[in-house]
Tab-separated table of C-alpha atoms in Angstrom:
chain	number	residue	atom	x	y	z
M	1	MET	CA	-0.112	-0.195	0.366
M	2	LEU	CA	3.050	2.725	0.819
M	3	TYR	CA	4.609	1.797	-1.901
M	4	ILE	CA	0.890	2.518	-4.467
M	5	ILE	CA	0.764	5.907	-2.751
M	6	MET	CA	4.505	6.436	-3.001
M	7	VAL	CA	4.082	6.483	-6.101
M	8	VAL	CA	1.182	8.382	-6.557
M	9	VAL	CA	2.894	11.354	-4.671
M	10	LEU	CA	5.668	10.498	-6.740
M	11	GLN	CA	4.518	10.915	-9.980
M	12	ALA	CA	1.894	14.125	-9.654
M	13	LEU	CA	5.083	15.647	-8.401
M	14	ILE	CA	8.116	14.641	-10.632
M	15	THR	CA	5.102	15.259	-13.756
M	16	LEU	CA	4.981	18.850	-12.049
M	17	THR	CA	9.281	19.150	-12.864
M	18	LEU	CA	8.980	17.810	-15.970
M	19	LEU	CA	6.226	20.903	-17.013
M	20	LEU	CA	8.354	23.076	-15.865
M	21	SER	CA	11.196	21.736	-17.507
M	22	LEU	CA	9.704	21.372	-20.426
M	23	ILE	CA	7.920	25.410	-20.320
M	24	LYS	CA	12.004	26.285	-19.975
M	25	ASN	CA	13.960	24.124	-22.423
M	26	ARG	CA	11.692	23.558	-24.821
M	27	GLU	CA	14.236	25.252	-27.615
M	28	SER	CA	16.653	22.616	-26.559
M	29	VAL	CA	16.726	19.948	-28.065
M	30	LEU	CA	19.043	18.068	-26.088
M	31	ASN	CA	16.867	19.160	-23.060
M	32	MET	CA	13.935	17.488	-25.127
M	33	LEU	CA	15.679	14.279	-25.638
M	34	LEU	CA	16.354	14.412	-21.354
M	35	LEU	CA	13.151	14.848	-20.729
M	36	TYR	CA	11.991	12.425	-23.204
M	37	ILE	CA	14.014	9.429	-20.501
M	38	GLY	CA	12.689	10.555	-17.798
M	39	VAL	CA	9.138	10.352	-18.343
M	40	VAL	CA	10.010	6.205	-20.526
M	41	ALA	CA	11.848	5.857	-16.808
M	42	LEU	CA	8.942	7.214	-14.846
M	43	ASP	CA	6.694	5.239	-16.570
M	44	MET	CA	8.331	1.910	-16.472
M	45	GLY	CA	8.899	2.701	-12.456
M	46	TYR	CA	5.214	3.101	-12.184
M	47	GLU	CA	4.008	-0.455	-14.629
M	48	TYR	CA	7.488	-2.093	-12.103
M	49	PHE	CA	5.101	-0.393	-8.750
M	50	ILE	CA	1.770	-1.869	-10.836
M	51	ILE	CA	2.722	-5.015	-11.008
M	52	GLN	CA	4.609	-5.947	-7.636
M	53	ARG	CA	1.251	-4.310	-6.178
M	54	PHE	CA	-1.577	-6.110	-8.003
M	55	GLY	CA	-0.525	-8.211	-10.273
M	56	TYR	CA	0.511	-7.785	-14.136
M	57	GLU	CA	-2.986	-7.952	-15.608
M	58	SER	CA	-4.982	-6.860	-12.682
M	59	VAL	CA	-4.792	-3.105	-12.866
M	60	LEU	CA	-1.081	-2.487	-15.679
M	61	TYR	CA	-3.971	-2.982	-18.460
M	62	GLU	CA	-6.400	-1.231	-16.502
M	63	ILE	CA	-4.852	1.512	-15.447
M	64	PRO	CA	-2.658	2.034	-17.700
M	65	GLY	CA	0.602	4.686	-16.712
M	66	SER	CA	-1.045	8.475	-17.548
M	67	LEU	CA	3.396	10.016	-18.271
M	68	ARG	CA	3.825	8.108	-21.811
M	69	ILE	CA	1.157	11.155	-22.776
M	70	PHE	CA	3.946	13.219	-22.384
M	71	LYS	CA	6.364	11.057	-25.269
M	72	GLY	CA	4.561	12.355	-28.271
M	73	LEU	CA	3.976	16.609	-27.105
M	74	ILE	CA	8.232	15.914	-26.157
M	75	PHE	CA	8.344	14.390	-30.132
M	76	LEU	CA	6.612	17.702	-31.472
M	77	SER	CA	8.429	19.741	-29.736
M	78	ILE	CA	11.685	18.843	-30.801
M	79	THR	CA	10.412	18.759	-34.507
M	80	ALA	CA	9.419	22.189	-34.516
M	81	CYS	CA	12.641	22.757	-33.317
M	82	LEU	CA	14.347	21.564	-35.474
M	83	ILE	CA	12.604	23.344	-38.216
M	84	HIS	CA	11.901	26.001	-36.626
M	85	ALA	CA	7.858	26.299	-37.249
M	86	LYS	CA	6.285	29.303	-36.085
M	87	TRP	CA	3.369	25.991	-34.483
M	88	GLY	CA	6.097	25.181	-31.795
M	89	ASP	CA	4.795	28.345	-29.240
M	90	LYS	CA	1.475	26.881	-30.070
M	91	LEU	CA	2.684	23.726	-28.325
M	92	LYS	CA	2.135	24.934	-24.941
M	93	TYR	CA	-1.453	24.858	-24.866
M	94	LEU	CA	-1.616	21.287	-24.954
M	95	ILE	CA	-0.298	21.239	-21.442
M	96	PHE	CA	-3.033	22.082	-19.868
M	97	PRO	CA	-4.893	19.143	-20.548
M	98	LEU	CA	-2.372	16.413	-21.224
M	99	THR	CA	-2.023	17.397	-17.033
M	100	LEU	CA	-5.375	16.887	-16.392
M	101	VAL	CA	-4.645	13.692	-17.583
M	102	VAL	CA	-2.782	12.841	-15.188
M	103	ILE	CA	-4.549	14.301	-12.452
M	104	HIS	CA	-7.818	11.883	-13.303
M	105	HIS	CA	-5.248	8.806	-13.435
M	106	ALA	CA	-4.072	9.570	-10.268
M	107	VAL	CA	-7.094	10.485	-8.634
M	108	ALA	CA	-8.603	6.914	-10.500
M	109	LEU	CA	-5.454	5.021	-9.421
M	110	THR	CA	-6.148	6.449	-5.322
M	111	ALA	CA	-9.453	5.296	-5.143
M	112	LYS	CA	-8.830	2.438	-6.417
M	113	ILE	CA	-6.306	0.987	-3.775
M	114	PHE	CA	-8.832	2.508	-1.020
M	115	ASP	CA	-11.102	0.656	-2.559
M	116	LEU	CA	-13.790	3.390	-2.809
M	117	SER	CA	-16.958	2.801	-4.136
M	118	TRP	CA	-16.795	5.258	-7.039
M	119	ALA	CA	-13.670	3.714	-8.435
M	120	ASP	CA	-15.023	1.319	-10.607
M	121	ILE	CA	-16.892	5.354	-12.133
M	122	ALA	CA	-13.228	7.319	-12.392
M	123	ILE	CA	-11.695	4.452	-13.507
M	124	ARG	CA	-14.126	3.894	-16.603
M	125	SER	CA	-14.582	7.222	-17.579
M	126	TYR	CA	-10.357	6.860	-17.696
M	127	GLN	CA	-10.626	4.462	-20.287
M	128	ALA	CA	-13.077	5.445	-22.297
M	129	TYR	CA	-10.805	8.090	-23.615
M	130	PHE	CA	-7.448	6.629	-22.771
M	131	THR	CA	-8.568	3.841	-25.280
M	132	TYR	CA	-7.426	6.340	-28.068
M	133	TYR	CA	-4.140	6.729	-27.124
M	134	SER	CA	-1.937	4.823	-29.212
M	135	HIS	CA	-3.883	6.398	-32.103
M	136	TYR	CA	-2.285	10.034	-30.654
M	137	TRP	CA	0.654	8.108	-30.354
M	138	VAL	CA	0.963	7.138	-33.672
M	139	ALA	CA	-0.694	10.635	-35.263
M	140	CYS	CA	2.508	12.262	-33.444
M	141	LEU	CA	5.111	10.449	-34.191
M	142	LEU	CA	3.351	10.442	-38.135
M	143	ILE	CA	3.433	14.110	-37.842
M	144	CYS	CA	6.854	14.532	-36.961
M	145	ILE	CA	8.706	12.723	-39.639
M	146	TYR	CA	6.117	14.388	-42.422
M	147	PHE	CA	7.803	17.378	-41.938
M	148	LEU	CA	11.920	15.750	-40.703
M	149	THR	CA	10.984	14.725	-44.140
M	150	LYS	CA	9.928	17.498	-45.630
M	151	TYR	CA	12.239	20.537	-44.051
M	152	ARG	CA	15.115	18.057	-43.856
M	153	LYS	CA	17.207	20.016	-46.352
M	154	ASN	CA	16.882	23.306	-44.501
M	155	ILE	CA	18.126	21.316	-40.695
M	156	ASN	CA	21.618	21.827	-40.096
M	157	HIS	CA	21.431	20.314	-36.576
M	158	PRO	CA	23.795	17.113	-35.498
M	159	VAL	CA	21.220	15.898	-34.284
M	160	ALA	CA	17.979	15.741	-36.786
M	161	GLY	CA	19.066	13.097	-39.495
M	162	ASN	CA	19.369	10.797	-36.271
M	163	PHE	CA	16.194	12.490	-34.461
M	164	ARG	CA	14.054	11.140	-37.667
M	165	TYR	CA	15.773	7.107	-37.975
M	166	LEU	CA	14.741	7.300	-34.554
M	167	VAL	CA	10.359	8.717	-34.589
M	168	CYS	CA	10.898	5.778	-37.235
M	169	TYR	CA	12.202	3.164	-35.194
M	170	VAL	CA	9.488	3.651	-32.719
M	171	LEU	CA	6.760	4.322	-34.214
M	172	ILE	CA	8.082	0.846	-36.106
M	173	GLY	CA	8.153	-0.750	-32.706
M	174	VAL	CA	4.425	1.063	-31.820
M	175	LEU	CA	3.196	-0.719	-35.303
M	176	VAL	CA	4.409	-4.176	-33.929
M	177	PHE	CA	3.235	-3.890	-30.767
M	178	TRP	CA	-0.573	-3.632	-31.877
M	179	THR	CA	-0.617	-5.601	-34.290
M	180	VAL	CA	0.847	-8.950	-31.860
M	181	TYR	CA	-2.241	-6.778	-29.561
M	182	GLN	CA	-5.141	-7.280	-32.831
M	183	LEU	CA	-4.238	-11.117	-33.508
M	184	GLY	CA	-4.166	-12.262	-29.505
M	185	TRP	CA	-0.816	-13.181	-29.541
M	186	ASN	CA	1.095	-13.020	-26.420
M	187	THR	CA	1.311	-9.829	-25.859
M	188	LEU	CA	3.728	-10.433	-22.326
M	189	ILE	CA	6.994	-11.624	-24.611
M	190	TYR	CA	6.719	-9.022	-26.041
M	191	GLN	CA	5.322	-6.538	-23.894
M	192	LYS	CA	9.152	-6.966	-22.026
M	193	ILE	CA	11.028	-7.126	-25.557
M	194	TYR	CA	9.480	-3.885	-26.475
M	195	SER	CA	10.128	-2.591	-22.680
M	196	LEU	CA	14.484	-3.726	-24.035
M	197	LEU	CA	13.968	-1.821	-26.786
M	198	PHE	CA	14.102	1.302	-24.866
M	199	LEU	CA	17.936	1.020	-23.856
M	200	PHE	CA	18.942	1.265	-27.458
M	201	GLN	CA	16.515	4.140	-27.825
M	202	PHE	CA	18.805	5.364	-24.369
M	203	GLY	CA	21.776	4.327	-26.246
M	204	TRP	CA	21.576	6.605	-29.184
M	205	ILE	CA	20.438	9.743	-26.414
M	206	LEU	CA	23.420	9.008	-24.847
M	207	TYR	CA	25.768	9.713	-28.668
M	208	VAL	CA	24.119	12.159	-30.155
M	209	TYR	CA	25.136	13.758	-26.782
M	210	ILE	CA	28.790	12.691	-27.073
M	211	LEU	CA	29.376	14.082	-30.454
M	212	THR	CA	27.578	17.391	-30.103
M	213	TYR	CA	29.704	18.007	-26.974
M	214	GLN	CA	33.289	17.163	-29.355
M	215	HIS	CA	31.697	19.161	-31.626
M	216	ARG	CA	31.636	22.028	-29.732
M	217	LEU	CA	34.758	21.876	-28.615
M	218	GLN	CA	36.167	21.032	-32.175
M	219	GLU	CA	34.645	24.342	-33.236
M	220	GLN	CA	35.944	26.339	-29.657
M	221	GLN	CA	39.422	24.950	-30.751
M	222	ASN	CA	38.794	25.925	-34.499
M	223	THR	CA	36.408	29.433	-33.837
M	224	SER	CA	37.522	31.017	-31.005
M	225	HIS	CA	36.629	35.107	-32.624
M	226	PHE	CA	34.300	34.687	-36.060
M	227	SER	CA	36.617	38.146	-36.753
M	228	VAL	CA	39.931	38.023	-39.048
M	229	PRO	CA	42.718	40.015	-37.361
M	230	LYS	CA	44.520	41.469	-40.597
M	231	ASP	CA	47.854	40.373	-39.127
M	232	THR	CA	46.022	36.640	-40.145
M	233	TYR	CA	45.449	37.470	-43.567
M	234	GLN	CA	48.179	40.801	-44.256
M	235	TYR	CA	49.894	37.877	-46.368
M	236	LYS	CA	47.301	37.317	-48.599
M	237	ASP	CA	47.230	37.841	-52.109
M	238	LEU	CA	43.511	39.435	-51.587
M	239	SER	CA	43.783	40.499	-55.295
M	240	LYS	CA	42.633	36.794	-56.342
M	241	ILE	CA	39.496	37.086	-54.636
M	242	ASP	CA	36.417	38.966	-56.413
M	243	PHE	CA	34.895	40.158	-52.639
M	244	ASP	CA	31.736	41.528	-54.934
M	245	THR	CA	31.440	38.088	-55.458
M	246	VAL	CA	31.385	36.864	-51.818
M	247	GLN	CA	30.477	39.801	-50.649
M	248	SER	CA	26.667	39.195	-52.546
M	249	ALA	CA	26.669	35.201	-52.016
M	250	ILE	CA	26.907	36.645	-47.788
M	251	VAL	CA	23.993	39.400	-48.585
M	252	SER	CA	21.934	36.199	-50.801
M	253	PHE	CA	22.189	33.469	-48.345
M	254	TYR	CA	20.483	35.345	-45.308
M	255	LYS	CA	18.243	36.326	-47.548
M	256	GLU	CA	16.474	33.143	-48.755
M	257	SER	CA	17.716	30.658	-46.142
M	258	HIS	CA	16.931	30.474	-42.813
M	259	ILE	CA	20.026	28.283	-41.697
M	260	TYR	CA	21.310	30.635	-39.218
M	261	LEU	CA	18.206	30.245	-37.321
M	262	ASP	CA	19.335	27.789	-36.104
M	263	GLU	CA	21.444	28.431	-32.597
M	264	GLU	CA	24.534	26.428	-33.179
M	265	PHE	CA	24.652	27.948	-36.452
M	266	THR	CA	28.696	28.864	-37.607
M	267	LEU	CA	31.649	29.905	-39.457
M	268	ASP	CA	32.455	26.667	-41.176
M	269	GLN	CA	28.838	26.021	-42.160
M	270	LEU	CA	28.654	29.291	-44.069
M	271	SER	CA	31.596	28.169	-45.181
M	272	SER	CA	30.505	24.747	-45.996
M	273	HIS	CA	26.715	26.238	-47.965
M	274	LEU	CA	28.792	28.574	-50.018
M	275	ARG	CA	31.606	26.851	-50.641
M	276	ILE	CA	33.604	29.543	-50.273
M	277	SER	CA	36.993	29.654	-48.168
M	278	LYS	CA	36.344	30.085	-43.964
M	279	SER	CA	39.225	33.790	-44.732
M	280	ASP	CA	38.194	34.737	-47.536
M	281	LEU	CA	34.229	35.039	-46.141
M	282	SER	CA	35.870	36.822	-42.519
M	283	ILE	CA	38.305	39.251	-44.762
M	284	THR	CA	35.395	39.455	-46.201
M	285	PHE	CA	32.531	40.441	-42.872
M	286	ASN	CA	35.845	42.526	-41.684
M	287	LYS	CA	37.139	44.538	-45.117
M	288	TYR	CA	33.737	45.063	-47.047
M	289	LEU	CA	30.079	44.460	-44.200
M	290	ASN	CA	32.275	46.646	-41.682
M	291	THR	CA	31.245	43.652	-39.059
M	292	ASN	CA	32.238	40.249	-38.633
M	293	PHE	CA	30.749	36.448	-38.688
M	294	HIS	CA	28.441	36.947	-36.313
M	295	GLU	CA	27.503	40.571	-35.032
M	296	TYR	CA	26.260	39.858	-39.381
M	297	THR	CA	24.506	37.037	-37.477
M	298	ASN	CA	22.684	38.430	-34.939
M	299	ARG	CA	21.795	41.833	-37.043
M	300	ASN	CA	19.624	39.308	-39.138
M	301	ARG	CA	18.365	37.145	-36.328
M	302	ILE	CA	16.894	40.736	-35.037
M	303	GLN	CA	15.272	41.248	-38.420
M	304	HIS	CA	13.705	37.852	-38.813
M	305	PHE	CA	12.225	38.181	-35.397
M	306	LYS	CA	11.081	41.982	-35.859
M	307	GLN	CA	9.544	40.689	-39.693
M	308	ILE	CA	7.410	37.599	-37.276
M	309	LEU	CA	6.801	39.742	-34.682
M	310	SER	CA	4.704	42.386	-37.239
M	311	GLU	CA	3.176	39.451	-38.813
M	312	ASP	CA	1.920	38.333	-34.962
M	313	PRO	CA	2.263	40.852	-32.275
M	314	SER	CA	0.762	38.247	-29.116
M	315	ALA	CA	3.407	35.952	-29.861
M	316	SER	CA	6.055	35.794	-26.626
M	317	VAL	CA	8.967	37.831	-27.644
M	318	ILE	CA	10.976	35.268	-25.708
M	319	ASP	CA	10.116	32.589	-27.316
M	320	LEU	CA	10.220	34.238	-30.788
M	321	ALA	CA	14.154	34.794	-29.698
M	322	PHE	CA	14.567	31.489	-29.085
M	323	GLN	CA	13.270	30.041	-32.520
M	324	CYS	CA	15.612	32.667	-33.716
M	325	GLY	CA	19.101	31.817	-32.943
M	326	PHE	CA	19.515	33.615	-29.501
M	327	LYS	CA	20.774	31.972	-26.917
M	328	SER	CA	19.846	33.427	-24.161
M	329	LYS	CA	17.621	36.795	-23.670
M	330	SER	CA	20.717	39.155	-22.450
M	331	THR	CA	22.281	38.314	-26.141
M	332	PHE	CA	19.085	38.721	-27.433
M	333	TYR	CA	18.610	42.281	-25.628
M	334	LYS	CA	21.407	43.456	-26.856
M	335	TYR	CA	21.486	42.729	-30.480
M	336	PHE	CA	17.418	44.203	-29.988
M	337	LYS	CA	18.848	47.982	-28.379
M	338	ARG	CA	20.878	48.514	-31.160
M	339	ASN	CA	18.281	47.371	-34.297
M	340	LEU	CA	15.493	49.434	-31.682
M	341	THR	CA	15.967	53.139	-33.552
M	342	VAL	CA	14.983	51.307	-36.640
M	343	PHE	CA	12.114	49.752	-35.482
M	344	HIS	CA	8.814	50.822	-36.728
M	345	LEU	CA	6.527	52.803	-34.092
M	346	SER	CA	3.454	51.529	-35.593
M	347	LEU	CA	3.876	48.151	-34.597
M	348	PHE	CA	4.520	49.252	-30.870
M	349	THR	CA	0.535	49.989	-31.184
M	350	LYS	CA	-0.001	46.763	-32.586
M	351	LEU	CA	1.669	45.155	-29.123
M	352	GLN	CA	-0.072	47.000	-26.582
M	353	LEU	CA	-3.631	46.010	-27.990
M	354	PHE	CA	-2.610	42.740	-28.599
M	355	ASN	CA	0.235	41.557	-25.766
M	356	ILE	CA	0.458	43.941	-23.434
M	357	SER	CA	4.364	41.926	-21.864
M	358	ASN	CA	5.752	42.729	-24.914
M	359	LEU	CA	5.064	46.022	-24.741
M	360	LEU	CA	6.706	46.738	-20.948
M	361	ILE	CA	9.739	44.475	-22.250
M	362	PHE	CA	9.662	46.774	-25.485
M	363	LYS	CA	9.773	50.058	-23.278
M	364	THR	CA	12.097	48.780	-20.861
M	365	VAL	CA	14.674	47.598	-23.268
M	366	HIS	CA	14.116	51.481	-25.210
M	367	PHE	CA	13.969	53.238	-21.735
M	368	GLU	CA	17.678	51.805	-21.628
M	369	LEU	CA	18.461	52.852	-24.428
M	370	ASN	CA	17.947	55.587	-24.145
M	371	ARG	CA	18.528	56.634	-20.926
M	372	ASN	CA	21.385	58.824	-21.332
M	373	SER	CA	19.889	60.337	-24.240
M	374	SER	CA	17.606	63.400	-25.170
M	375	ILE	CA	14.363	60.978	-27.341
M	376	LYS	CA	11.742	60.082	-24.955
M	377	PHE	CA	10.145	57.118	-25.661
M	378	LYS	CA	6.102	57.729	-25.029
């Protein structure tokens, strides 16, 4: 009895923690993969305690664990982050109804534990809609595969390709288990095999973490500074470089592609896409664009940010900032203040009508920018 009560309480507390983490870190693919591991581990822990207390058939199929419903939301969030989808911000509205499902499950299980008179009603009402969980899970996986395949050429995140394979692997496992269940075969044996297959998923995620960590270390060693000092290329024959062509290629890339919105976008990637050496790009940035790669990229991110916000003034400023490739609010504020003077005042009127929180943010930034000047924002 104490074990089951502990599971119910622990499930509620962990669910709240997972939800808060999902809201805070949905812009980070790696953090969301950790959430996925946490959800799977907790769901299997729930099954372990239920089996130990009640037996496999009596309760586990009667009241299946509810934490698994967050797997679909996590996968959709990862996909939206990888393809920089505008609808990714709307996924947070699914948190409330999914939380209600978890609460309903906790209430039904508690009633079952204490043999309350209304326990059967609570369980039947929970079963009435949770039987559609498999449809919801398969639909989420298919949506992820569709978008990851459709926009695969525009995704440069190192996780993207492997994540698409992971989603396909999970979908095949779900479909096979569903087929076994429909055919009336021994689902208990396949359930054990299916659970063991999660170890491959955990191993893949660990591999992605190691691969990403090594990639970042290499980038820090090779490109500690985005700009190239003059003494680095003072012996280079600049007459052999067609700077007009390089400059045109840079401008066209940032105008036509959104790859630079990835927070991990680097000078190496730009060089690979344009097939122009990093040294030629750095010289062009410094001598002809009067900036460097880092500054130029963030300036274009700000322009993209303002374009999106003008189309949807009710969107969250911070969420849009992360979607545009800024790793922190401080970095976003820094570059936003530099470009605030060219921001149309008409947009402030829209912000005031649609989203007062956005207006307060812009007023604060604008006040800090003009604190030492005679310009006033009203």
